[in-house]
Coordinates of C-alpha atoms in Angstrom, one line a residue:
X5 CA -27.3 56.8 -71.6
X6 CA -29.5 59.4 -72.0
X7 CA -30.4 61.4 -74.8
X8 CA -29.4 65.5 -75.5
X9 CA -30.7 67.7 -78.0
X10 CA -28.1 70.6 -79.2
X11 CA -27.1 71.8 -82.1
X12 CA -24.2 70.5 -84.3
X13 CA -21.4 71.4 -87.5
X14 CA -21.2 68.2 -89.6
X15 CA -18.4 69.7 -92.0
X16 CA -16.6 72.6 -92.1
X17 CA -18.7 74.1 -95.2
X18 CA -22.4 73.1 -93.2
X19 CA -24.2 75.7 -91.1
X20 CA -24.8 74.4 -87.9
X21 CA -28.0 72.7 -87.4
X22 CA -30.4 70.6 -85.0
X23 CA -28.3 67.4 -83.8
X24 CA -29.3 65.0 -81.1
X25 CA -26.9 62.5 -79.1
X26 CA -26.6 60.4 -76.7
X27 CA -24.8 61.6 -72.6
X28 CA -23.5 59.3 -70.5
X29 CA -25.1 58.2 -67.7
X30 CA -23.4 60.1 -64.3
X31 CA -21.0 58.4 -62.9
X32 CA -19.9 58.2 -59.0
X33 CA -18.0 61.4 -59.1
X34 CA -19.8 63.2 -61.7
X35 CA -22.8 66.3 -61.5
X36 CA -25.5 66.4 -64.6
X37 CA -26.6 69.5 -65.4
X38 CA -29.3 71.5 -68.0
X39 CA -27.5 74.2 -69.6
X40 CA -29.3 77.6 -68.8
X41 CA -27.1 79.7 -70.9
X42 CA -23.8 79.1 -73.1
X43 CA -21.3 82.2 -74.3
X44 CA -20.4 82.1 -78.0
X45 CA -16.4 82.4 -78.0
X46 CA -14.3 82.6 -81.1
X47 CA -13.3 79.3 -80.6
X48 CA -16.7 77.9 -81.3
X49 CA -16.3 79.3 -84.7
X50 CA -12.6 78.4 -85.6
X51 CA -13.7 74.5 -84.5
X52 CA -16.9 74.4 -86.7
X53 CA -15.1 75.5 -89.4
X54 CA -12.5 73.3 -88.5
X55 CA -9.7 76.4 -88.9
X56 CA -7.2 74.8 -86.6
X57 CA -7.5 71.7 -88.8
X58 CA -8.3 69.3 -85.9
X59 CA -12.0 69.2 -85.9
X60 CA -13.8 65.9 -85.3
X61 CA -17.7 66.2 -86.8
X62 CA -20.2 66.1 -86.0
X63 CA -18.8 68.9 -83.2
X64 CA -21.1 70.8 -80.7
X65 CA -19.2 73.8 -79.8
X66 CA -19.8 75.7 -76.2
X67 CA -17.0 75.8 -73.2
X68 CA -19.2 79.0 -71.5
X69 CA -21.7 76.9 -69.8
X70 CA -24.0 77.8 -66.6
X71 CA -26.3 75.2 -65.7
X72 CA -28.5 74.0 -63.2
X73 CA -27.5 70.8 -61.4
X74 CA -30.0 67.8 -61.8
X75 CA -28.3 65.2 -60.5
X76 CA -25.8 64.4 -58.3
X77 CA -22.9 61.0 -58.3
X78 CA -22.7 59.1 -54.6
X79 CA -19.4 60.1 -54.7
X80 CA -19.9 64.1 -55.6
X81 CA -20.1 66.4 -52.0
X82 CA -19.6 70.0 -53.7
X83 CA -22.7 69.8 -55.1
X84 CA -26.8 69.0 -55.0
X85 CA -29.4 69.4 -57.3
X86 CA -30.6 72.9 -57.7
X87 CA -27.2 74.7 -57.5
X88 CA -25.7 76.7 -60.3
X89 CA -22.4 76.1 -62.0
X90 CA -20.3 76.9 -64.2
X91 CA -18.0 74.2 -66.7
X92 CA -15.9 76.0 -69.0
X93 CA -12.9 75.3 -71.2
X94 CA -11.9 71.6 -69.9
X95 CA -13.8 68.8 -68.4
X96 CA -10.8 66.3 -67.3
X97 CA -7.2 65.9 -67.3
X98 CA -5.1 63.3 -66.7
X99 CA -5.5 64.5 -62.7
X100 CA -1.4 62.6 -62.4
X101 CA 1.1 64.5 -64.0
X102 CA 2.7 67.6 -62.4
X103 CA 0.6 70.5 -64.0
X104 CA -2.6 68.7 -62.5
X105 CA -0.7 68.2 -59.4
X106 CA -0.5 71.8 -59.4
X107 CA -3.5 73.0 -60.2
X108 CA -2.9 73.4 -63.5
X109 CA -4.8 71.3 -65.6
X110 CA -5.0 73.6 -68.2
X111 CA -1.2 72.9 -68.8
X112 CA -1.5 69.2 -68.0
X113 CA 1.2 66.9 -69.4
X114 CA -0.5 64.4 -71.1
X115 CA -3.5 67.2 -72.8
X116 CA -6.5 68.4 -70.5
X117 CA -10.1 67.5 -72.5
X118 CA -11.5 69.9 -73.9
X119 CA -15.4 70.6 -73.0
X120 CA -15.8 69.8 -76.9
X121 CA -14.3 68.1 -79.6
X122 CA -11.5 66.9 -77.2
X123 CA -10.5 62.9 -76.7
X124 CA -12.4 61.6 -73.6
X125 CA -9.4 60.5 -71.2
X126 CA -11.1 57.0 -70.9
X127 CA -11.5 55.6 -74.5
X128 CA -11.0 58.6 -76.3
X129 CA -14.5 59.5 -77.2
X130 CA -15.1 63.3 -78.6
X131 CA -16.8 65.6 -76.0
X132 CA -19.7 67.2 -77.1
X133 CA -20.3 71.1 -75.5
X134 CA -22.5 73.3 -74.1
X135 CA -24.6 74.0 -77.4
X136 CA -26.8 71.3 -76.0
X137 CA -29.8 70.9 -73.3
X138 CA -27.3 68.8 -71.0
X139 CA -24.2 67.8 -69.9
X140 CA -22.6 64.9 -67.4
X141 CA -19.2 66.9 -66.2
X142 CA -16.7 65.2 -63.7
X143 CA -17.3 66.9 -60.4
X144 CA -14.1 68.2 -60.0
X145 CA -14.3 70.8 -63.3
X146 CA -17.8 71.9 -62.1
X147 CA -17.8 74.8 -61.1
X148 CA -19.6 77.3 -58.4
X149 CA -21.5 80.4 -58.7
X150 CA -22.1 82.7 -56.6
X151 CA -23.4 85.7 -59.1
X152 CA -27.3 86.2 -58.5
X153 CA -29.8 84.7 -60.8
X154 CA -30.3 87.8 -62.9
X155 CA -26.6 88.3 -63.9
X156 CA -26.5 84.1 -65.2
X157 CA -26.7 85.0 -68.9
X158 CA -23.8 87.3 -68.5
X159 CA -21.9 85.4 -66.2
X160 CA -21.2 82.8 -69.2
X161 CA -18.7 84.4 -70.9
X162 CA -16.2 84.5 -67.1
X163 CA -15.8 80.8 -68.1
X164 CA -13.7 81.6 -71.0
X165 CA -13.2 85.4 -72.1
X166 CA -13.2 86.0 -68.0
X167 CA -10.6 83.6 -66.8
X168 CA -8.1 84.4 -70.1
X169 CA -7.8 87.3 -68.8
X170 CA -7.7 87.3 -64.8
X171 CA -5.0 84.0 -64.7
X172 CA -2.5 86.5 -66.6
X173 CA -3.3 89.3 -64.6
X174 CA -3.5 87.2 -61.3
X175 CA 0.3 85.5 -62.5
X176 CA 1.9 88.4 -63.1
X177 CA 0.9 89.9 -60.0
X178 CA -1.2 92.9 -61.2
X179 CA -2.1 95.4 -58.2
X180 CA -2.4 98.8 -56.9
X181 CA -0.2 101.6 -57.8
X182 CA 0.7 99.4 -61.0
X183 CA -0.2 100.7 -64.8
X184 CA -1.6 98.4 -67.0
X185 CA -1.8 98.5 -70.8
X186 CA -5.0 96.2 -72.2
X187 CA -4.2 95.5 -76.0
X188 CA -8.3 95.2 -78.1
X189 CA -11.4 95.9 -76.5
X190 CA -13.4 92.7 -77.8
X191 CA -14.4 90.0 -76.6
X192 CA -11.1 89.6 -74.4
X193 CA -10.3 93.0 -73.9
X194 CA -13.5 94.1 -72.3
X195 CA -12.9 91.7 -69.4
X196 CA -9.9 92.8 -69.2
X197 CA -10.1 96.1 -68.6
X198 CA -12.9 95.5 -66.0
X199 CA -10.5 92.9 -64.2
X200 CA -7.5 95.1 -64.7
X201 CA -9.5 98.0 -63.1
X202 CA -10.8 96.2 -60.0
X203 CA -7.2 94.9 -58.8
X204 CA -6.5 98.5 -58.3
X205 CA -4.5 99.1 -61.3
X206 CA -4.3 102.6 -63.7
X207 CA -5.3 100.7 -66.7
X208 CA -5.0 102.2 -69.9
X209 CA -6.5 100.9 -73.2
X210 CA -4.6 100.8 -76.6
X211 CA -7.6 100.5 -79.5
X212 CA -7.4 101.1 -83.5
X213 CA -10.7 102.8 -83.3
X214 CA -11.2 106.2 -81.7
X215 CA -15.2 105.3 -81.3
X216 CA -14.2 103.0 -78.6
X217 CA -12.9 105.6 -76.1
X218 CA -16.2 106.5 -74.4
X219 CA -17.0 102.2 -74.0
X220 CA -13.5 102.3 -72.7
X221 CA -13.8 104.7 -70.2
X222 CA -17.1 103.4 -69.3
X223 CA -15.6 99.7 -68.4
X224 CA -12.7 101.1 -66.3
X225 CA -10.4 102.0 -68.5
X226 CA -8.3 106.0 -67.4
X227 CA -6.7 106.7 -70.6
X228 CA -7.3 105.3 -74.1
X229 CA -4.8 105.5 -77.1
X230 CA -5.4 105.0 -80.5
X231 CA -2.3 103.1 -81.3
X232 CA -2.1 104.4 -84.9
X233 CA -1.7 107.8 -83.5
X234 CA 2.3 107.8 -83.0
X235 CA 2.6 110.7 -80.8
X236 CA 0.1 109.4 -78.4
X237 CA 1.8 105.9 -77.9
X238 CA 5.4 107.4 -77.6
X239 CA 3.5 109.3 -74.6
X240 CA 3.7 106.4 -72.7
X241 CA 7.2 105.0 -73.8
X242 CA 9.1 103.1 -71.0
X243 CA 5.9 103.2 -68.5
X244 CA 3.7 100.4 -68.3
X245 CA 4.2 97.1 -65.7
X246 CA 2.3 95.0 -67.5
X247 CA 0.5 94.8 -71.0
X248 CA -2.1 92.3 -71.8
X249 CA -2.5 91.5 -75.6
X250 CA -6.2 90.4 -76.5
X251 CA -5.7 90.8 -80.3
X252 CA -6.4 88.1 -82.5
X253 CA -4.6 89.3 -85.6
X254 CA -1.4 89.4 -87.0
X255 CA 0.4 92.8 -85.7
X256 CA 3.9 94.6 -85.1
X257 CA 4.4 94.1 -81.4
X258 CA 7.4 96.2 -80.7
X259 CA 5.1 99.3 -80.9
X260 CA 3.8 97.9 -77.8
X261 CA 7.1 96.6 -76.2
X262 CA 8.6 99.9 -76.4
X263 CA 6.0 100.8 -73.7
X264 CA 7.0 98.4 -70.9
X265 CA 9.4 100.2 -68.0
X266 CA 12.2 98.0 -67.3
X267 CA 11.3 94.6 -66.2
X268 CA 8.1 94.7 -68.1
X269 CA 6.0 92.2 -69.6
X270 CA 3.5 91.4 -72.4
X271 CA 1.4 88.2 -72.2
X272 CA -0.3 87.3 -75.3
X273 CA -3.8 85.6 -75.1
X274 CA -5.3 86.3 -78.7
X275 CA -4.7 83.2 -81.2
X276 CA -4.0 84.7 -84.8
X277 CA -4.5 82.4 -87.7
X278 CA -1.2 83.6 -88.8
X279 CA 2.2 84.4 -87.1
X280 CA 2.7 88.1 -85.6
X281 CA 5.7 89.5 -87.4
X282 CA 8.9 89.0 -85.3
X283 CA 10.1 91.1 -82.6
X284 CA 12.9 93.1 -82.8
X285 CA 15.3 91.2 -80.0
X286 CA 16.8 94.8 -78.9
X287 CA 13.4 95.8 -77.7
X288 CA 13.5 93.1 -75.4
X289 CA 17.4 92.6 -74.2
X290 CA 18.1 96.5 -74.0
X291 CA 15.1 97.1 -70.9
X292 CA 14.7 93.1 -69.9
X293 CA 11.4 93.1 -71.1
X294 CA 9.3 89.9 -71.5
X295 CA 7.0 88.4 -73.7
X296 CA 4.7 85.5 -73.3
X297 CA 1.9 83.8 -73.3
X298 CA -0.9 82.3 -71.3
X299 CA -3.7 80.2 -71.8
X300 CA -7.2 80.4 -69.9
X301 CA -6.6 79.1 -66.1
X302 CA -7.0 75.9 -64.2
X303 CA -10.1 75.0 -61.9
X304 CA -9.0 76.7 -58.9
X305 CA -7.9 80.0 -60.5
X306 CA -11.0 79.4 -62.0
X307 CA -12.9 79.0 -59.2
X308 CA -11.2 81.9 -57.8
X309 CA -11.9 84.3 -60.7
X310 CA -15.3 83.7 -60.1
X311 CA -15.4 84.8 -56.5
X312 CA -13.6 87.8 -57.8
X313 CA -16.3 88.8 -60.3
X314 CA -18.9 88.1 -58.0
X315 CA -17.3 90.5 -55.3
X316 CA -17.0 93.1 -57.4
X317 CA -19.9 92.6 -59.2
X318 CA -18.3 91.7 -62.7
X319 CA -20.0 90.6 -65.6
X320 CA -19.4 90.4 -69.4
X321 CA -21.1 92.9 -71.8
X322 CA -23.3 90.9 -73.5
X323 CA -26.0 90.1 -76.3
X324 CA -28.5 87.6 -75.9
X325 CA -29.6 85.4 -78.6
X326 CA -31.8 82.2 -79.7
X327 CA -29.8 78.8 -80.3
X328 CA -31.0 79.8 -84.2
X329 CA -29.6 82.3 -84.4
X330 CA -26.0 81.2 -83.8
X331 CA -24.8 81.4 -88.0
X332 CA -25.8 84.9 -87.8
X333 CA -23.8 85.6 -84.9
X334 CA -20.8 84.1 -86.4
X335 CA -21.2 86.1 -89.5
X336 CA -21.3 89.2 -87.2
X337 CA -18.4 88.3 -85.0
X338 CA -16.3 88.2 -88.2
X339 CA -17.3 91.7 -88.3
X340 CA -16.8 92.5 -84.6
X341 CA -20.2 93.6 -84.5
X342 CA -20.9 92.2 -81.0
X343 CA -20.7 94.4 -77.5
X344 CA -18.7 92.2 -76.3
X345 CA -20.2 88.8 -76.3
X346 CA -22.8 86.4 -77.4
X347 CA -24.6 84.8 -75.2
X348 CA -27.3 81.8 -76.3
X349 CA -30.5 81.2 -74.2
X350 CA -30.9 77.2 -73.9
X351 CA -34.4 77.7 -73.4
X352 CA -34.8 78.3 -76.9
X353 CA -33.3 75.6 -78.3

């Protein structure tokens, strides 16, 4: 065992503070790594505040991780010491049941571990994250990266924010010539524009706030509505392949259903705390439109968003701060005063 110093929720009332555990020692088949830089996602939050009610304390939060590798298993051969990876959302699965056979651990059967506060698939120990100097990570959800040195801190972020966004994109087969409707321009939204844009689609972003048109526009976005303005959504009625929904509150989605041409569909990746009001079912039978829902990606689509950001040189907008600065930066996502993301410099911790 060896010892890692990160930073920890004890209760859900407690401000996160300095918290030091023990790693396991790597295994055959595992990679050690010192975290370089870890994304703050509005998961982190929900779990320290135990909000989905499933929290296990003490919990260190972080599934945005880039590291440097510092050891190797005998059995690991994608990796050596020096390289720079990437872990994000899960680190193990059951690696057996169909989803896994697939590649889709994400999806996996019998529940994929989550980088923290998930059950360890041998003994059912909780996982501690990437708010922390080190990890030990299972070679196979280590990942590579290709991005250069000086885009690390905003590379963190692709590991969560970057592949809920491509894997929908990527399953429903979002290319050229297409028109694609991005729902929010957080967190989510922001990588999905830029995703949207480099596949070759016309993407058009739908946004409460008017002052976001210029960002918008910036990122890759061609039009922007403000989807309080009525006459400007009924504009694009009927036209869009494909909408992607990054909001993570409660809201009337047949506004947005009434924009998908026949054979449309709408993926939901935002996670309200409470249900969105109910669909009207006409909206959907009368033009067989679709909704659904999709969650992050498994380690090849992964893998593969990665290559994708790093060909087209994609990174998340991003804020840099000190590991004590992380209650603040809660408070201020609350607020969605953040362009687009958090990201915490382990060197400070």
């Amino acid at each position: 065992m060896s010892q890692a110093n990160g930073y920890a929720a004890t209760s859900a009332t407690a401000p996160l503070a300095p918290f030091s555990f023990e790693r396991r020692e790597p295994k055959p088949q595992d990679v050690a790594l010192d975290v370089l830089y870890c994304g703050v996602c509005h998961s982190d939050l929900h779990t320290a505040r135990n909000e989905w009610k499933n929290t296990v304390y003490p919990a260190v939060p972080g599934h945005e991780i880039v590291g440097r590798v510092t050891a190797v298993g005998d059995l690991v051969s994608k990796f050596k010491v020096g390289d720079i990876v990437g872990v994000g959302c899960m680190v193990d699965s059951c690696q057996h049941c169909g989803s896994c056979a697939e590649g889709l651990e994400q999806y996996c059967n019998n529940g994929f571990t989550g980088t923290y506060n998930g059950a360890e698939q041998e003994g059912g120990a909780n996982t501690y994250g990437g708010y922390s100097n080190h990890m030990v990570v299972r070679e196979s959800f280590v990942l590579k990266i290709s991005h250069s040195e000086a885009d690390l801190a905003a590379v963190a972020p692709l590991l969560c924010a970057g592949i809920t966004t491509y894997s929908p994109l990527r399953q429903w087969k979002v290319s050229p010539g297409h028109k694609v409707g991005i729902v929010g321009l957080g967190g989510l939204g922001h990588m999905g524009v830029k995703i949207a844009a480099a596949m070759g689609a016309h993407v058009v972003l739908f946004t409460t706030s008017e002052g976001k048109r210029e960002d918008a526009l910036r990122l890759g976005a061609k039009e922007v509505v403000v989807s309080k303005n009525a006459s400007e959504m009924a504009a694009h009625a009927n036209s869009l392949d494909f909408i992607l929904n990054t909001v993570a509150a409660p809201h009337n989605l047949d506004a947005f259903l009434a924009l998908l041409k026949l054979d449309g569909t709408m993926t939901l990746v935002g996670a309200p705390d409470s249900p969105h009001p109910s669909p009207n079912v006409f909206g959907l039978i009368m033009r067989r439109r679709r909704l659904a829902g999709s969650l992050i990606g498994g380690i090849k689509e992964t893998q593969e968003m990665l290559d994708f950001c790093a060909r087209h040189s994609i990174v998340s907008d991003i804020e840099s701060i000190r590991m004590d600065q992380i209650e603040t930066a809660y408070t201020r996502m609350l607020k969605s005063d953040v362009k687009y993301r958090f990201v915490v410099d382990m060197a400070t911790l």
